[in-house]
Amino acid sequence: MSGQHRTGLPEDCASCRKMFAVICEHHLASPDVRLTVAEIGTRCGLTRVPAQRHLSHLVKHKRVKADGRTPVAGATVTQGGEVPDDATPLQWAVNVTAPDRTCGKFLRVLAGQGWSGQLGPADIAAAAGASLRTWKGHRPHLVGARLVEFFPVTVLARDGRHRIRQADRFRLSSGVVVAAPIGNSYAADAAGDQAKTLVDSVRWYCASPADMTRGYRLVAARLMAGWPAEELLRRAVHPEPDAYVANPYGLLSTRLPGPDDQYVIPAEAAVRGAAIIRPRCRSCDVPFAGGRTSPDGICRECREELTLPLPPVVRVEPSRCHACLRQVGPAQWLCDGCGADQRLPA
């Protein structure tokens, strides 16, 4: 066997692509720990001599620095790459085609946090060795390429009146758009029944009969556009409102995708070959380890944070007319049209 790597770029070699992913993943996780060539080869399924050959090829083509352990900033090994079914988020990010080299660098930083997570703009820029302005300029490129989705996060301030913006949550996307199914009367009826079940399961959506019907139609339209019910439910219930919802339909319409938005398969589901639904914490939206959950739906880290002294939040549940189900005052039994003079007993 020849001691030289065959001609061609690292993108055309499966072992080089796999080794580059291993080097990037270890560099992000433990940059101060130096792996030996044998350890790198073991992670790639190679012995020491072939591993040294592929590592030298990566160094020769400027994918890895001369030390053999540090990936070159912005370098990618993507063309012709096939992601295995058990690929990590970083392996997926290394093999996916980013809009440009800088976008690929930012994508690998996000993938180092997992398939989804929460990371501030300054932290993303610092991890990529770039400026905050550079990240703000390349973020629209990743969103436009349908490789990352961002979701705004706000929390109620301690005064109970204002909301504070936190770092956006992100989720890696595959870039594969799901086409809307061909509509027919049977599909419309099925979507309507499924929409009713979905909206009724959102416990904070307590609206008038007219707004309940509008909510059913809104969800049914998204289902007919190709959006999975699980994705719509996840967007509707997370995060759970921490105050009284005065306009339920308005909140629901802002949380659900717009009429022109298309559903993009998440990267994790695309790699695994099927949609993955795992229980998530109601507070931070992070999946429970091993698929385990807790009775209150809150993970241990969030429960420890919730033990901090916070001002009490008064939840006001809307009252309804016992005749027409319209929303009435907290002490009313019937609405004005059905006889508002009758009051609840003290």
Coordinates of C-alpha atoms in Angstrom, one line a residue:
M1 CA 0.0 0.0 0.0
S2 CA 1.3 3.4 -0.9
G3 CA 2.3 5.7 1.9
Q4 CA 0.8 8.7 0.2
H5 CA -2.8 9.8 0.1
R6 CA -4.5 9.4 -3.3
T7 CA -4.8 12.6 -5.3
G8 CA -7.9 14.7 -4.9
L9 CA -9.4 17.1 -2.4
P10 CA -10.4 16.1 1.2
E11 CA -14.0 16.7 0.1
D12 CA -13.8 13.7 -2.1
C13 CA -12.5 11.4 0.7
A14 CA -15.0 9.9 3.2
S15 CA -12.2 9.3 5.8
C16 CA -10.9 12.9 5.5
R17 CA -14.4 14.3 6.0
K18 CA -15.0 12.1 9.0
M19 CA -11.6 13.0 10.5
F20 CA -12.2 16.7 9.9
A21 CA -15.5 16.4 11.8
V22 CA -13.8 14.6 14.7
I23 CA -11.1 17.3 14.9
C24 CA -13.6 20.1 14.8
E25 CA -15.8 18.5 17.5
H26 CA -12.9 17.9 19.8
H27 CA -11.5 21.4 19.3
L28 CA -14.8 22.9 20.3
A29 CA -15.3 20.6 23.3
S30 CA -11.8 20.4 24.7
P31 CA -9.3 22.7 22.9
D32 CA -6.7 22.3 25.7
V33 CA -6.6 18.5 25.4
R34 CA -4.4 17.2 22.6
L35 CA -5.4 13.9 21.0
T36 CA -2.9 11.5 19.6
V37 CA -3.0 10.3 16.0
A38 CA -4.1 6.9 17.2
E39 CA -6.9 8.4 19.3
I40 CA -8.1 10.4 16.3
G41 CA -7.9 7.3 14.1
T42 CA -9.9 5.2 16.6
R43 CA -12.8 7.7 16.5
C44 CA -12.7 7.5 12.7
G45 CA -12.5 3.8 12.6
L46 CA -8.9 3.8 11.3
T47 CA -5.5 2.5 12.5
R48 CA -2.6 4.9 13.2
V49 CA -0.9 4.7 9.8
P50 CA -3.9 5.5 7.6
A51 CA -5.0 8.1 10.1
Q52 CA -1.6 9.8 9.8
R53 CA -2.0 9.7 6.0
H54 CA -5.4 11.4 6.0
L55 CA -4.3 13.9 8.7
S56 CA -1.4 15.0 6.5
H57 CA -3.7 15.4 3.6
L58 CA -5.9 17.7 5.6
V59 CA -2.9 19.8 6.6
K60 CA -1.6 19.9 3.0
H61 CA -4.9 21.3 1.7
K62 CA -5.1 23.9 4.5
R63 CA -8.1 22.3 6.3
V64 CA -6.2 21.8 9.5
K65 CA -3.3 23.9 10.8
A66 CA 0.3 22.6 10.9
D67 CA -0.1 21.3 14.5
G68 CA -2.6 18.7 13.1
R69 CA -5.2 19.4 15.8
T70 CA -6.6 22.8 15.1
P71 CA -9.1 23.3 12.2
V72 CA -8.4 26.3 10.0
A73 CA -10.9 29.1 10.7
G74 CA -13.6 29.0 8.0
A75 CA -12.4 25.8 6.5
T76 CA -15.0 23.2 5.4
V77 CA -15.0 19.7 4.0
T78 CA -18.5 19.5 2.5
Q79 CA -18.7 18.4 -1.1
G80 CA -20.0 14.9 -1.6
G81 CA -20.3 14.3 2.1
E82 CA -22.8 11.8 3.4
V83 CA -24.0 12.2 7.0
P84 CA -24.4 8.9 8.8
D85 CA -27.6 8.1 10.7
D86 CA -25.8 8.5 14.1
A87 CA -24.1 11.7 13.2
T88 CA -23.6 14.4 15.8
P89 CA -24.7 18.0 15.2
L90 CA -21.1 19.0 14.5
Q91 CA -20.6 16.2 11.9
W92 CA -23.8 17.4 10.2
A93 CA -22.6 21.0 10.2
V94 CA -19.2 20.1 8.8
N95 CA -20.8 18.2 5.9
V96 CA -23.6 20.6 5.0
T97 CA -23.1 23.3 2.3
A98 CA -23.1 26.7 4.0
P99 CA -23.6 30.0 2.0
D100 CA -20.0 30.9 2.5
R101 CA -17.0 30.0 4.7
T102 CA -17.8 32.5 7.4
C103 CA -21.4 31.1 7.6
G104 CA -20.0 27.6 7.9
K105 CA -17.8 28.7 10.8
F106 CA -20.8 30.2 12.6
L107 CA -22.9 27.1 11.8
R108 CA -20.3 24.9 13.5
V109 CA -20.3 27.1 16.6
L110 CA -24.1 26.6 16.9
A111 CA -23.8 22.9 16.2
G112 CA -21.3 22.6 19.0
Q113 CA -24.3 23.4 21.4
G114 CA -26.5 20.6 20.0
W115 CA -29.3 20.3 17.5
S116 CA -31.0 23.2 19.4
G117 CA -30.0 25.5 22.2
Q118 CA -29.8 29.1 23.3
L119 CA -26.7 31.2 22.8
G120 CA -26.3 35.0 22.8
P121 CA -24.9 37.0 19.8
A122 CA -21.7 38.0 21.7
D123 CA -21.0 34.4 22.7
I124 CA -21.5 33.2 19.1
A125 CA -19.2 35.8 17.7
A126 CA -16.5 35.2 20.4
A127 CA -16.6 31.4 19.8
A128 CA -16.2 31.9 16.1
G129 CA -13.4 34.4 16.5
A130 CA -15.3 37.1 14.7
S131 CA -16.9 40.4 15.6
L132 CA -20.5 40.9 16.6
R133 CA -21.0 43.0 13.4
T134 CA -19.8 40.0 11.3
W135 CA -22.3 37.7 13.0
K136 CA -25.2 40.1 12.5
G137 CA -24.3 40.3 8.8
H138 CA -24.1 36.5 8.3
R139 CA -27.1 35.5 10.5
P140 CA -29.6 36.4 7.7
H141 CA -27.6 34.2 5.3
L142 CA -28.0 31.1 7.5
V143 CA -31.7 31.9 8.0
G144 CA -32.2 32.5 4.3
A145 CA -30.5 29.2 3.5
R146 CA -32.9 27.4 5.9
L147 CA -30.1 26.0 8.0
V148 CA -31.0 27.7 11.3
E149 CA -34.2 28.9 12.9
F150 CA -34.3 31.4 15.6
F151 CA -37.0 32.0 18.2
P152 CA -37.2 35.1 20.4
V153 CA -37.2 34.6 24.2
T154 CA -38.6 37.0 26.7
V155 CA -39.1 36.7 30.5
L156 CA -41.3 38.7 32.9
A157 CA -39.3 41.3 34.8
R158 CA -39.3 41.2 38.6
D159 CA -41.7 44.2 38.7
G160 CA -44.3 42.0 36.9
R161 CA -45.0 44.7 34.3
H162 CA -42.2 44.6 31.8
R163 CA -40.6 41.9 29.7
I164 CA -36.9 41.4 29.3
R165 CA -35.4 40.1 26.0
Q166 CA -33.0 37.2 26.4
A167 CA -30.8 35.3 23.9
D168 CA -32.7 33.8 21.1
R169 CA -33.3 30.0 21.0
F170 CA -32.1 28.3 17.8
R171 CA -32.7 25.1 16.0
L172 CA -30.7 23.6 13.2
S173 CA -32.7 23.0 10.0
S174 CA -32.0 20.7 7.1
G175 CA -32.9 23.2 4.4
V176 CA -35.5 20.7 3.0
V177 CA -38.9 22.3 2.6
V178 CA -42.0 20.1 2.9
A179 CA -44.4 20.7 0.1
A180 CA -48.1 21.3 1.0
P181 CA -50.2 18.2 0.4
I182 CA -52.9 18.2 -2.3
G183 CA -56.1 19.5 -0.7
N184 CA -59.5 17.8 -0.9
S185 CA -62.7 17.7 1.1
Y186 CA -61.6 14.7 3.1
A187 CA -58.2 16.3 4.0
A188 CA -59.9 19.5 5.0
D189 CA -62.3 17.7 7.3
A190 CA -59.4 15.7 8.8
A191 CA -57.4 18.9 9.3
G192 CA -60.4 20.6 11.0
D193 CA -60.9 17.7 13.5
Q194 CA -57.1 17.6 14.2
A195 CA -57.0 21.4 14.6
K196 CA -59.9 21.3 17.1
T197 CA -58.1 18.7 19.2
L198 CA -54.9 20.7 19.1
V199 CA -56.4 24.0 20.1
D200 CA -58.4 22.5 22.9
S201 CA -55.2 21.0 24.3
V202 CA -53.6 24.5 24.7
R203 CA -54.7 25.3 28.2
W204 CA -54.0 29.0 28.1
Y205 CA -56.2 29.4 25.0
C206 CA -59.5 30.4 26.7
A207 CA -61.4 32.6 24.3
S208 CA -64.9 33.5 23.1
P209 CA -66.8 31.1 20.8
A210 CA -65.9 33.3 17.8
D211 CA -62.2 33.4 18.7
M212 CA -62.3 29.6 19.3
T213 CA -63.6 29.1 15.8
R214 CA -61.0 31.5 14.4
G215 CA -58.3 29.5 16.2
Y216 CA -59.6 26.2 14.7
R217 CA -59.5 27.7 11.2
L218 CA -56.0 29.1 11.8
V219 CA -54.5 25.8 12.9
A220 CA -56.4 23.9 10.2
A221 CA -54.9 26.2 7.5
R222 CA -51.4 25.5 8.8
L223 CA -52.0 21.8 8.8
M224 CA -53.2 22.0 5.2
A225 CA -50.0 23.9 4.3
G226 CA -47.9 20.9 5.4
W227 CA -47.0 21.8 9.0
P228 CA -47.0 18.8 11.4
A229 CA -49.4 19.0 14.4
E230 CA -46.5 18.3 16.8
E231 CA -44.6 21.4 15.5
L232 CA -47.7 23.6 15.8
L233 CA -48.4 22.4 19.3
R234 CA -44.8 23.0 20.4
R235 CA -44.9 26.5 19.1
A236 CA -48.3 27.2 20.8
V237 CA -47.5 25.9 24.2
H238 CA -43.9 27.0 24.6
P239 CA -43.1 29.1 26.5
E240 CA -46.1 29.0 28.7
P241 CA -47.5 32.5 29.3
D242 CA -46.5 33.8 32.7
A243 CA -49.3 36.4 32.9
Y244 CA -53.0 36.7 32.1
V245 CA -53.6 36.5 28.3
A246 CA -56.0 39.2 27.4
N247 CA -56.1 38.4 23.7
P248 CA -55.7 34.6 23.2
Y249 CA -56.2 34.6 19.5
G250 CA -53.7 37.4 19.0
L251 CA -51.1 35.5 20.9
L252 CA -51.8 32.2 19.1
S253 CA -51.5 33.9 15.7
T254 CA -48.1 35.4 16.6
R255 CA -46.8 32.1 17.8
L256 CA -47.8 30.0 14.8
P257 CA -46.1 30.4 11.4
G258 CA -47.4 32.9 9.0
P259 CA -49.6 32.0 5.9
D260 CA -46.6 32.2 3.6
D261 CA -44.1 30.3 5.8
Q262 CA -43.1 26.8 4.8
Y263 CA -42.2 24.0 7.1
V264 CA -38.5 23.0 7.0
I265 CA -37.5 19.6 8.3
P266 CA -35.3 20.0 11.4
A267 CA -31.7 18.8 10.9
E268 CA -32.0 16.2 13.6
A269 CA -35.1 14.7 12.1
A270 CA -33.5 14.7 8.6
V271 CA -30.3 12.9 9.9
R272 CA -32.3 10.3 11.8
G273 CA -34.7 9.8 8.9
A274 CA -37.9 10.5 10.9
A275 CA -39.3 13.2 13.2
I276 CA -38.0 12.9 16.7
I277 CA -40.4 13.9 19.4
R278 CA -39.0 13.9 22.9
P279 CA -40.4 15.4 26.1
R280 CA -39.0 18.9 26.7
C281 CA -38.8 21.1 29.8
R282 CA -41.7 23.6 29.9
S283 CA -39.3 26.3 31.0
C284 CA -36.1 26.1 28.8
D285 CA -37.4 23.8 26.0
V286 CA -34.4 21.5 26.4
P287 CA -35.1 17.7 25.9
F288 CA -35.0 15.6 29.1
A289 CA -32.0 13.4 29.3
G290 CA -32.7 9.9 28.1
G291 CA -36.3 10.8 27.3
R292 CA -37.2 11.0 31.0
T293 CA -39.6 13.6 32.3
S294 CA -40.8 15.0 35.6
P295 CA -44.3 15.3 37.0
D296 CA -44.3 19.1 36.7
G297 CA -42.6 19.1 33.3
I298 CA -39.6 21.2 34.5
C299 CA -36.0 20.0 34.4
R300 CA -33.7 20.0 37.5
E301 CA -31.7 23.1 36.4
C302 CA -34.8 25.2 35.9
R303 CA -36.3 24.0 39.1
E304 CA -33.2 25.2 41.0
E305 CA -33.5 28.6 39.3
L306 CA -37.2 28.8 40.2
T307 CA -36.3 28.4 43.9
L308 CA -34.9 32.0 43.8
P309 CA -37.2 34.5 45.5
L310 CA -39.5 36.1 42.9
P311 CA -42.5 38.3 43.3
P312 CA -45.7 36.4 43.1
V313 CA -47.5 36.4 39.8
V314 CA -51.3 36.6 40.1
R315 CA -53.0 34.5 37.5
V316 CA -56.5 35.7 36.6
E317 CA -58.6 33.0 34.9
P318 CA -61.3 34.5 32.7
S319 CA -64.9 33.8 33.8
R320 CA -67.5 32.8 31.2
C321 CA -71.2 33.3 30.9
H322 CA -73.0 30.1 31.8
A323 CA -75.5 30.6 29.0
C324 CA -73.5 31.7 25.9
L325 CA -69.9 31.1 27.2
R326 CA -68.8 34.7 26.5
Q327 CA -66.1 36.1 28.7
V328 CA -67.6 38.1 31.6
G329 CA -66.3 39.7 34.8
P330 CA -64.9 37.6 37.7
A331 CA -68.1 38.0 39.7
Q332 CA -70.7 37.7 36.9
W333 CA -72.8 34.6 36.3
L334 CA -74.4 35.8 33.0
C335 CA -73.3 38.3 30.4
D336 CA -75.2 41.5 29.8
G337 CA -77.3 39.9 27.0
C338 CA -78.4 37.0 29.2
G339 CA -79.1 38.9 32.4
A340 CA -76.1 40.5 34.0
D341 CA -77.9 41.3 37.3
Q342 CA -77.5 37.7 38.6
R343 CA -74.3 37.5 40.6
L344 CA -72.4 34.6 42.0
P345 CA -73.2 33.9 45.7
A346 CA -70.7 35.4 48.1

